[in-house]
Structure formats: structure tokens, C-alpha cells
Coordinates of N, CA and C and ligand atoms in Angstrom, one line a residue:
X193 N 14.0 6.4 14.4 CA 13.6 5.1 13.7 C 12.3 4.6 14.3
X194 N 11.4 5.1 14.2 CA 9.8 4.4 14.7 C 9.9 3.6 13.9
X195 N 10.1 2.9 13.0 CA 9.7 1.4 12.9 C 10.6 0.0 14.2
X196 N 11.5 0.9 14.2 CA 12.3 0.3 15.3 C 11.6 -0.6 16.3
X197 N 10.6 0.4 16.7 CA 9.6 0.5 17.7 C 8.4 -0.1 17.6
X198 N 8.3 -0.3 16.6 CA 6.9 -1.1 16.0 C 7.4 -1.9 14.5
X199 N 7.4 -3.1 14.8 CA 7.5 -4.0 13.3 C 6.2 -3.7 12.9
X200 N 6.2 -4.0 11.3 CA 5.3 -3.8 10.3 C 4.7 -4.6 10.5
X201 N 4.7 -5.8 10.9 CA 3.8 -7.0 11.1 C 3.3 -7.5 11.9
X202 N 3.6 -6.4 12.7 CA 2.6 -6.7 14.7 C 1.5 -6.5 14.5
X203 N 0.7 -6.7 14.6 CA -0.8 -6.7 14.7 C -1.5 -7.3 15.8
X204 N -2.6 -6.8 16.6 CA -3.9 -7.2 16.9 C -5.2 -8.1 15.8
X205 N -4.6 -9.2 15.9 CA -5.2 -10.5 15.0 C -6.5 -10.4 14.9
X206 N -6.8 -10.1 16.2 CA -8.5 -10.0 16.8 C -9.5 -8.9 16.3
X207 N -8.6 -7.2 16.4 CA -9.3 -6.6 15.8 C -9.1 -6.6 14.7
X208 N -9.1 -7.0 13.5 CA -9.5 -7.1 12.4 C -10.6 -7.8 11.6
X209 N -11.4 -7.0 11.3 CA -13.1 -7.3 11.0 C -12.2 -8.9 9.6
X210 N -13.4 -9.1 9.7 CA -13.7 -10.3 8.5 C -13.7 -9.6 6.9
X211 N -12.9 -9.8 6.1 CA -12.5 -9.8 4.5 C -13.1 -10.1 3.8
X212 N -13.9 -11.3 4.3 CA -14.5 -12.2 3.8 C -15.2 -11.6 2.3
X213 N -15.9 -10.4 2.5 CA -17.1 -9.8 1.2 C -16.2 -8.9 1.3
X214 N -15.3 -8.1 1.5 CA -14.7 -7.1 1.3 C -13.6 -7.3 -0.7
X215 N -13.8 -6.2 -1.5 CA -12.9 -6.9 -2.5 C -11.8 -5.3 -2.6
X216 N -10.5 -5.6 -2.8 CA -9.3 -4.9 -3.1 C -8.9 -4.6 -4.4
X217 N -8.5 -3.5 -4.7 CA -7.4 -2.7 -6.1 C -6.0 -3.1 -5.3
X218 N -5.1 -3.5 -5.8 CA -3.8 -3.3 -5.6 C -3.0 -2.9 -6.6
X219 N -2.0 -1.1 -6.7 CA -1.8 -1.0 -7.6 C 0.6 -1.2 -7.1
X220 N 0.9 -1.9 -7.8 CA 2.2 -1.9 -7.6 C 2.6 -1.4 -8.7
X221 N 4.3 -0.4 -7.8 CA 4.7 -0.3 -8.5 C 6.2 -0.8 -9.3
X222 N 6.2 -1.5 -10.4 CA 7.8 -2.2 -10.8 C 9.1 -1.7 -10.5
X223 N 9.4 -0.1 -10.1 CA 10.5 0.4 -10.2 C 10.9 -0.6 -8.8
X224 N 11.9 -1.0 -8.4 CA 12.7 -1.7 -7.3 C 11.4 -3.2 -7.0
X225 N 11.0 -3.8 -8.2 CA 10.9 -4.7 -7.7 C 11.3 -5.7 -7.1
X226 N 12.0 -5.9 -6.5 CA 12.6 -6.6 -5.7 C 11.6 -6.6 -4.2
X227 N 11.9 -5.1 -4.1 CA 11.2 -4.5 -2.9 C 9.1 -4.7 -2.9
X228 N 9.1 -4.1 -3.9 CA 7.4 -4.0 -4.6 C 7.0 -5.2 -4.3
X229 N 8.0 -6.3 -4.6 CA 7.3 -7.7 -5.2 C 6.7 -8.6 -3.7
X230 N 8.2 -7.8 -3.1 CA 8.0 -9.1 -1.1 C 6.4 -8.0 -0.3
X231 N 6.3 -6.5 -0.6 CA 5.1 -5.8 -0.8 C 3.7 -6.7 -0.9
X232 N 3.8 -6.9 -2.3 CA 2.9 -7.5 -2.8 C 2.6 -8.7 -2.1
X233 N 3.3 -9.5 -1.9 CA 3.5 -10.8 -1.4 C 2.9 -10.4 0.3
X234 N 3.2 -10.0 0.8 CA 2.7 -9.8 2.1 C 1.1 -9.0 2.7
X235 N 0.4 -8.2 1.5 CA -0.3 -7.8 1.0 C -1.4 -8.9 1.1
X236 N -1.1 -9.7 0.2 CA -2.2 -10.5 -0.4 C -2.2 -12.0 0.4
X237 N -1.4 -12.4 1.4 CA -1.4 -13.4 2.3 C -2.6 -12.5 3.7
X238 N -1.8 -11.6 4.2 CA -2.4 -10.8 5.1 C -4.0 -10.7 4.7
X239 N -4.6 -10.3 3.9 CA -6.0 -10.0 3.3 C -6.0 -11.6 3.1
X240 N -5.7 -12.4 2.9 CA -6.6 -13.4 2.6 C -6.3 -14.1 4.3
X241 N -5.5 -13.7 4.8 CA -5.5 -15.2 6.3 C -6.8 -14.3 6.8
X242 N -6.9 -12.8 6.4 CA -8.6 -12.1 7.3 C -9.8 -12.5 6.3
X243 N -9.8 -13.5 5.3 CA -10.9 -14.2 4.8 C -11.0 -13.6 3.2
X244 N -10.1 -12.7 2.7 CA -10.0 -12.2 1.6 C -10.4 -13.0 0.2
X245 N -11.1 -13.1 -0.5 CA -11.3 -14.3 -1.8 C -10.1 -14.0 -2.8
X246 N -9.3 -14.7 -3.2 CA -8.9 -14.5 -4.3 C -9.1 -13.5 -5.6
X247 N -10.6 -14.1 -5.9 CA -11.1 -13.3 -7.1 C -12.0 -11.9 -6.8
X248 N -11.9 -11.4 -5.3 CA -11.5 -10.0 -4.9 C -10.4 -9.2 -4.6
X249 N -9.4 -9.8 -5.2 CA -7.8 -9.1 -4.8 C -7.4 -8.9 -6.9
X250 N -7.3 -7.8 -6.5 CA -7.1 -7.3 -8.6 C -5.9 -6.4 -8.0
X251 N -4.8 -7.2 -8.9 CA -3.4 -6.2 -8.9 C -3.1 -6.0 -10.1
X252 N -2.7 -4.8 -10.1 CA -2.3 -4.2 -11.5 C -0.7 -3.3 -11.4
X253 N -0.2 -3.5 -12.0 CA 1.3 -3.0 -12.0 C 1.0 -1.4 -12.4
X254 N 2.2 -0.8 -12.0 CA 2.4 0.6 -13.0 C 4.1 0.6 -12.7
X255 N 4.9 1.7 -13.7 CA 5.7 1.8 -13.9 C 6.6 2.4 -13.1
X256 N 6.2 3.4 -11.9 CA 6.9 3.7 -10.8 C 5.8 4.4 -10.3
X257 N 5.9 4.4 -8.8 CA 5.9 5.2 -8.0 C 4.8 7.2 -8.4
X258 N 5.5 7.2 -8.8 CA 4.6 8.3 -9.6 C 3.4 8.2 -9.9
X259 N 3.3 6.9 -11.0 CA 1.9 6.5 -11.3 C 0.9 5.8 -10.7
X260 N 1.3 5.6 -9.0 CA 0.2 5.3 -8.2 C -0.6 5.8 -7.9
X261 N -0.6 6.9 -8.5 CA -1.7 8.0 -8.1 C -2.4 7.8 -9.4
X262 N -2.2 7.5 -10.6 CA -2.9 7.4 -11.4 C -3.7 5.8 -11.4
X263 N -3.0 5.1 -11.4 CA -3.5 3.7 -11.1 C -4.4 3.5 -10.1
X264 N -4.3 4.5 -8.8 CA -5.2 4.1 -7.9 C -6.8 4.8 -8.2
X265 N -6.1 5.9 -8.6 CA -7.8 6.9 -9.3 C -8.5 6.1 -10.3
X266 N -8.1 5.5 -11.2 CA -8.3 4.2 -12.2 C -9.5 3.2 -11.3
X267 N -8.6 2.3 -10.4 CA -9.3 2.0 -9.9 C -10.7 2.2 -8.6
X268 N -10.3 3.4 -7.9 CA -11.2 4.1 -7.4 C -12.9 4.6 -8.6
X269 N -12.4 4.9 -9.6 CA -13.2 5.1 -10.7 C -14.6 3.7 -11.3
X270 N -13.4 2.6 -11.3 CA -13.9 1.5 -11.7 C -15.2 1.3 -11.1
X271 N -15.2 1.4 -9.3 CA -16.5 0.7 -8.7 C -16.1 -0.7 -8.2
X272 N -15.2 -1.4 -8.9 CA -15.1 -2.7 -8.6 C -14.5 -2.6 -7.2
X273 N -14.3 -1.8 -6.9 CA -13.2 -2.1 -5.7 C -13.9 -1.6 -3.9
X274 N -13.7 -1.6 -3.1 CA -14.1 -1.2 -1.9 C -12.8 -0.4 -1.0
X275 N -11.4 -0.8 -1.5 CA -10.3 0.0 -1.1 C -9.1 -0.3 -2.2
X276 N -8.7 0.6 -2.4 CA -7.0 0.6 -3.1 C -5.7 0.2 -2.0
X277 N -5.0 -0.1 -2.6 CA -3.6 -0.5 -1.6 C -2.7 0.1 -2.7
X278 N -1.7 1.3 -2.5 CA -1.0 1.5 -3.6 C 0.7 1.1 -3.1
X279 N 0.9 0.2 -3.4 CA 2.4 -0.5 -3.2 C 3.9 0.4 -4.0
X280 N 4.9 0.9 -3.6 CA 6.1 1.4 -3.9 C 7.4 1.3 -3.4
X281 N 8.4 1.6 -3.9 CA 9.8 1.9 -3.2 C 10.7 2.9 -3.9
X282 N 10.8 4.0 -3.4 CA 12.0 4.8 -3.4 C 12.9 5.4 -2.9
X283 N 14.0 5.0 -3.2 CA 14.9 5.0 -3.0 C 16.2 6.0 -3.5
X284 N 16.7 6.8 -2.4 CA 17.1 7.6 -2.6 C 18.5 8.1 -3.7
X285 N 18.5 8.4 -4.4 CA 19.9 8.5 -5.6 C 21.0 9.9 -5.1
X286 N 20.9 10.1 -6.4 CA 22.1 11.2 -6.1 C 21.7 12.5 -6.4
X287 N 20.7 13.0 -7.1 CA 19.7 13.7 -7.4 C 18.4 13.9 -6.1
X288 N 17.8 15.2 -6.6 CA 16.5 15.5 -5.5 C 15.4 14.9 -6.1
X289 N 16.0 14.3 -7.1 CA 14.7 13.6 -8.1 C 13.8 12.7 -6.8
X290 N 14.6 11.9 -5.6 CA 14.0 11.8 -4.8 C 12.6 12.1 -4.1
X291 N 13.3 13.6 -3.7 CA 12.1 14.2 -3.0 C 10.8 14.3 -3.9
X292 N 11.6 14.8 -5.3 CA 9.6 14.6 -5.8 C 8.8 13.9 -6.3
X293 N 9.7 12.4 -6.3 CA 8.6 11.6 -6.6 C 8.6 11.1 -5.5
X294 N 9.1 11.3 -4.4 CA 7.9 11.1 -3.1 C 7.0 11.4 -2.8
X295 N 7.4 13.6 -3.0 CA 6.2 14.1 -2.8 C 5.6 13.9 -3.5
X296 N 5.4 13.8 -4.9 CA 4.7 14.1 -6.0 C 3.9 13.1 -5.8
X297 N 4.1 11.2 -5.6 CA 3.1 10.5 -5.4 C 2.4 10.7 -3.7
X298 N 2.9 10.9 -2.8 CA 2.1 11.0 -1.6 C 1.2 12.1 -1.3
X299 N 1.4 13.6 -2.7 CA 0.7 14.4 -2.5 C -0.7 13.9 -3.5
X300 N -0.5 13.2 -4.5 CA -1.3 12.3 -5.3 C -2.3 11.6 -4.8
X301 N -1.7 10.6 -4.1 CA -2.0 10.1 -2.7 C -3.2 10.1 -1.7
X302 N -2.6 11.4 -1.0 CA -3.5 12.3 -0.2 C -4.3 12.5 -0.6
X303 N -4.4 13.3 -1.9 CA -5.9 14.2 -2.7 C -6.6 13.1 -3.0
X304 N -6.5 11.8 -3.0 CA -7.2 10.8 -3.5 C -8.1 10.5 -2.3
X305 N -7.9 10.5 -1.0 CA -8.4 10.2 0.1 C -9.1 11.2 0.5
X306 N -8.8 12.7 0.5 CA -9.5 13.9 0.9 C -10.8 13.7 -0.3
X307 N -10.7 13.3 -1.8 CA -11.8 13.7 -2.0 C -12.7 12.4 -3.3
X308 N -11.9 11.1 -2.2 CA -13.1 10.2 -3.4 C -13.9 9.3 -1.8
X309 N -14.2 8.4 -2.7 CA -15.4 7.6 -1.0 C -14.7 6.1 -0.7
X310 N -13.9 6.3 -1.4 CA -13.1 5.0 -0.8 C -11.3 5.2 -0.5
X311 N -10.9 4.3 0.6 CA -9.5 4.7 0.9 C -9.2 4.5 0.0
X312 N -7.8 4.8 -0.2 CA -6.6 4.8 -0.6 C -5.7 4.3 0.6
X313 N -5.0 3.0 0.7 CA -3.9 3.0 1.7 C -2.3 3.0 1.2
X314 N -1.6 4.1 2.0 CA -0.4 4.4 1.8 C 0.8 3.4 1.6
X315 N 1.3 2.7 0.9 CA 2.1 1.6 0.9 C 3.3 1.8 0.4
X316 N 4.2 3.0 0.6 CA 5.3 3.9 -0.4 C 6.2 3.6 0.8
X317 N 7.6 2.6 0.5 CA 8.3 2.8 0.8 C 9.7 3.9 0.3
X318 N 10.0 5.0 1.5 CA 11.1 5.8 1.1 C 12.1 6.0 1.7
X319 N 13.1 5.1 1.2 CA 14.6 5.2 2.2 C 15.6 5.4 1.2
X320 N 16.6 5.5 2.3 CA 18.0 5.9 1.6 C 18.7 5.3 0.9
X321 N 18.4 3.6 1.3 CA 19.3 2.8 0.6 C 18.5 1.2 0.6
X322 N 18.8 0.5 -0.1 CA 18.2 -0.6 -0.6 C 18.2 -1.7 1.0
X323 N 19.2 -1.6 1.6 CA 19.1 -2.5 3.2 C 17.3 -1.8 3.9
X324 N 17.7 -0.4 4.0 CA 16.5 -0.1 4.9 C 14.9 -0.5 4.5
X325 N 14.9 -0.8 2.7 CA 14.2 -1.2 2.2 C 13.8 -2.6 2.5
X326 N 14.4 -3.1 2.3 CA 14.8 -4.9 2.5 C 14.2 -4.8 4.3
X327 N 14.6 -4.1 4.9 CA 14.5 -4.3 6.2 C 13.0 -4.1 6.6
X328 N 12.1 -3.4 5.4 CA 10.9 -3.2 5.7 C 9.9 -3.8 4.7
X329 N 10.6 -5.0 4.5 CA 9.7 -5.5 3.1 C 9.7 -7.1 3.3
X330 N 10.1 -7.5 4.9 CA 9.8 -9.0 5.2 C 11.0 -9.3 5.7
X331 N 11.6 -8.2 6.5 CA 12.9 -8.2 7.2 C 12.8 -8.1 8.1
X332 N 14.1 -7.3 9.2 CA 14.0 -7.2 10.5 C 12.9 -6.4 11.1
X333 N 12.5 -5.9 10.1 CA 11.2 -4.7 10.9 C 9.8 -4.8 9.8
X334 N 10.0 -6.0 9.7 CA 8.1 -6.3 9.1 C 8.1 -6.6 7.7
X335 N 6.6 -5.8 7.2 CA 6.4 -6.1 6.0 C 5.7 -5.0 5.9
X336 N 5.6 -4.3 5.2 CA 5.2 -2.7 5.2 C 3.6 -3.1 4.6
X337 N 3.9 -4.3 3.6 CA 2.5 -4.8 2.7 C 1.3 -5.1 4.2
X338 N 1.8 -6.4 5.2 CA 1.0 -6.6 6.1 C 0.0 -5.9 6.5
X339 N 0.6 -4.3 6.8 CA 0.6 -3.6 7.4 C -1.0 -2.7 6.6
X340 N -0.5 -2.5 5.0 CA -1.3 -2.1 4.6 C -2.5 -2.9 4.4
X341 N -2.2 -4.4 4.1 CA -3.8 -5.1 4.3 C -4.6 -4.7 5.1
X342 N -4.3 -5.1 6.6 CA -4.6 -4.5 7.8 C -5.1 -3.4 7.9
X343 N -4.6 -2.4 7.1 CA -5.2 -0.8 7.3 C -6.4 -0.9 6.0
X344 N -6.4 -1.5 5.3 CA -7.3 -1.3 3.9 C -8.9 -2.0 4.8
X345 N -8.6 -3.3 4.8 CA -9.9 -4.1 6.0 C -10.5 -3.4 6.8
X346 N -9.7 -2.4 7.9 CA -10.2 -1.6 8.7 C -11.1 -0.6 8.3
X347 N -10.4 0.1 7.1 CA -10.7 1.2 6.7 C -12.2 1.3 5.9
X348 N -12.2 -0.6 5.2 CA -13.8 -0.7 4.2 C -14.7 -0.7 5.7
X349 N -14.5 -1.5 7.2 CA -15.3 -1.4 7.6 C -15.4 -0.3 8.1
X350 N -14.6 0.7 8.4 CA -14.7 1.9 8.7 C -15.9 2.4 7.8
X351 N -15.8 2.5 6.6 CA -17.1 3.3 5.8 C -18.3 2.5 5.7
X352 N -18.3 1.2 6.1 CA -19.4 0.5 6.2 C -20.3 0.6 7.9
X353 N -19.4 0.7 8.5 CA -19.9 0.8 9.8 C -20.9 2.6 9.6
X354 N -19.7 3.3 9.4 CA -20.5 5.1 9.0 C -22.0 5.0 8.1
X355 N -21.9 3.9 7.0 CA -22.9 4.3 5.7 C -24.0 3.5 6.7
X356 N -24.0 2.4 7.9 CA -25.4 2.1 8.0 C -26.4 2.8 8.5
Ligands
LIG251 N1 13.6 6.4 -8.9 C1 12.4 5.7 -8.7 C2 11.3 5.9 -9.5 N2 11.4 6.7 -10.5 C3 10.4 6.7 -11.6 C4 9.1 7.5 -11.3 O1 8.3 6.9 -10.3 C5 8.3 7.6 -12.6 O2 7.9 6.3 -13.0 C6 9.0 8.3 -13.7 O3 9.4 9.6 -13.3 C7 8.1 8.5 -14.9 O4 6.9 9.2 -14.6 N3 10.2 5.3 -9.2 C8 10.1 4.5 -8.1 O5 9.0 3.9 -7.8 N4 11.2 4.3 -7.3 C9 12.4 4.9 -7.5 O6 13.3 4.7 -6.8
LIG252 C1 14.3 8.2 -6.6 C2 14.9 8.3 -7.9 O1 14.4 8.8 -8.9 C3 16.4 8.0 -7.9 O2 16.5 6.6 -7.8 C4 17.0 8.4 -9.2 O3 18.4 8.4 -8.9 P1 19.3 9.6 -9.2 O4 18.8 10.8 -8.3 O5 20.7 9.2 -8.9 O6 19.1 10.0 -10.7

């Protein structure tokens, strides 16, 4: 259990560059909104307490998990954006239907990052049951969204520090 070991919401306050001009795609997705929604919510407080504007934060829904890969290429495409955050939850049934829309969106995912010029950050929660979810969506062990603000901020300065 490495979250065990690291809550989602620990951070180094300090290193994290300034938001301020930085603008976001957030693509969620509705299947287990419940889970997506406390995501989102933690997402978009995190990016703005690091100076994030409002009217640089664009969330768009999709219908599961699957289509984060399409929603995030969407907005990767647009220009308007400087990083994607692609928000999910799946959760395991009784079927292997599981495994592939895990794999299926994190291999989606991946090829999005290997081959466009802006991140993609990973926001796909995948557990077995709706507690471990809960537990990582502004529970005992963080906020998985926090986590991904944090990594998106880093990541635009990451390409901005390289492009000077
Ligand atoms: N079971 C879950 C799904 N299933 C839906 C797929 O993501 C996809 O929308 C469908 O196969 C149509 O293409 N999605 C989740 O995000 N979480 C689940 O637990
Ligand atoms: C991850 C899923 O698609 C899953 O929730 C579907 O449940 P089941 O495998 O019982 O059909």
C-alpha cells in the first residue's frame, strides 16, 4: 500500500512554481462520480491556492474513464491549454472488463505524453472497491486531484524552463 506511506496531499508548498499565467484542461470522468467529483474538487482548489485564475481552469466531463484519452487529445489539440489533468475512478466488478479499461485508458494516456508537447497528468483512480476509493479522494490518504494539480504546475514549468 504506498499510498499508506505518502498521503495524496503532502506536499512541499514551497516547491511549487507560481500558476499564476499557467492555464489547465481538466477532463473528468462521470462514471463513479461520487469519487470524480471530490477529484475535481481538490484539483481546482490546489491550482488556484498556487495562483491559478479561474478563467484558466476549463473542465469538461466525458463519460468514463475510457474517454480520457479522447478528451484529453481534444484538448491537447485545442492550444488553449498548457497541461491536461485527466480525472477517473475504476473500480473493480466482477468481470475483467476492469483490467481494460484501465489498461485501455492509461495506455491512451501514456501515448498522449510520449508523443504531444504538453503533459498529460495521470489522475485514474483504480481500486477494488468503493472504500479504497473514498480513501483516496479526500480521505484517509489524500486527495489524488491535489496531487495531480501539483504535478500539472510542475510539469508546465518543466517545459517552460527547457523551451528558454
Ligand atoms: N466500469 C467503469 C467504467 N466503464 C465505462 C468505460 O469507461 C467506458 O465509458 C465505456 O466502456 C464506453 O466506452 N468507466 C469508469 O470510469 N469507471 C468504471 O468503474
Ligand atoms: C470497471 C468496470 O467496468 C466494472 O465496474 C464493470 O463491472 P462488471 O465487471 O461487474 O460488469
Amino acid at each position: 500500500m504506498a499510498t499508506a506511506y505518502h498521503n495524496l496531499s503532502d506536499y512541499d508548498f514551497n516547491s511549487v512554481p507560481d500558476a499564476s499565467e499557467m492555464r489547465f484542461g481538466i477532463v473528468v470522468s462521470e462514471w463513479n462520480h461520487n469519487i470524480t467529483g471530490a477529484l475535481l474538487e481538490g484539483a481546482v482548489k490546489t491550482l488556484k491556492k498556487h495562483g491559478a485564475k479561474d478563467e484558466n481552469i476549463l473542465v469538461y466531463t466525458v463519460p468514463g474513464s475510457f474517454e480520457l484519452t479522447f478528451g484529453s487529445a481534444q484538448f491537447v489539440k485545442s492550444g488553449k491549454v498548457d497541461a491536461v489533468i485527466a480525472l477517473g475512478c475504476v473500480i473493480r466488478g466482477e468481470t475483467p472488463h476492469f483490467d481494460y479499461v484501465c489498461s485501455g485508458a492509461t495506455q491512451g494516456l501514456t501515448h498522449l505524453n510520449a508523443t504531444q508537447d504538453i503533459p498529460v497528468i495521470y489522475g485514474l483512480i483504480t481500486t477494488n472497491n468503493m472504500q479504497q476509493a473514498e480513501d483516496r479522494a479526500g480521505g484517509k490518504l489524500g486527495n489524488k486531484g491535489d496531487e495531480c494539480a501539483v504535478t500539472a504546475i510542475k510539469m508546465i514549468d518543466f517545459v517552460c524552463r527547457l523551451r528558454k
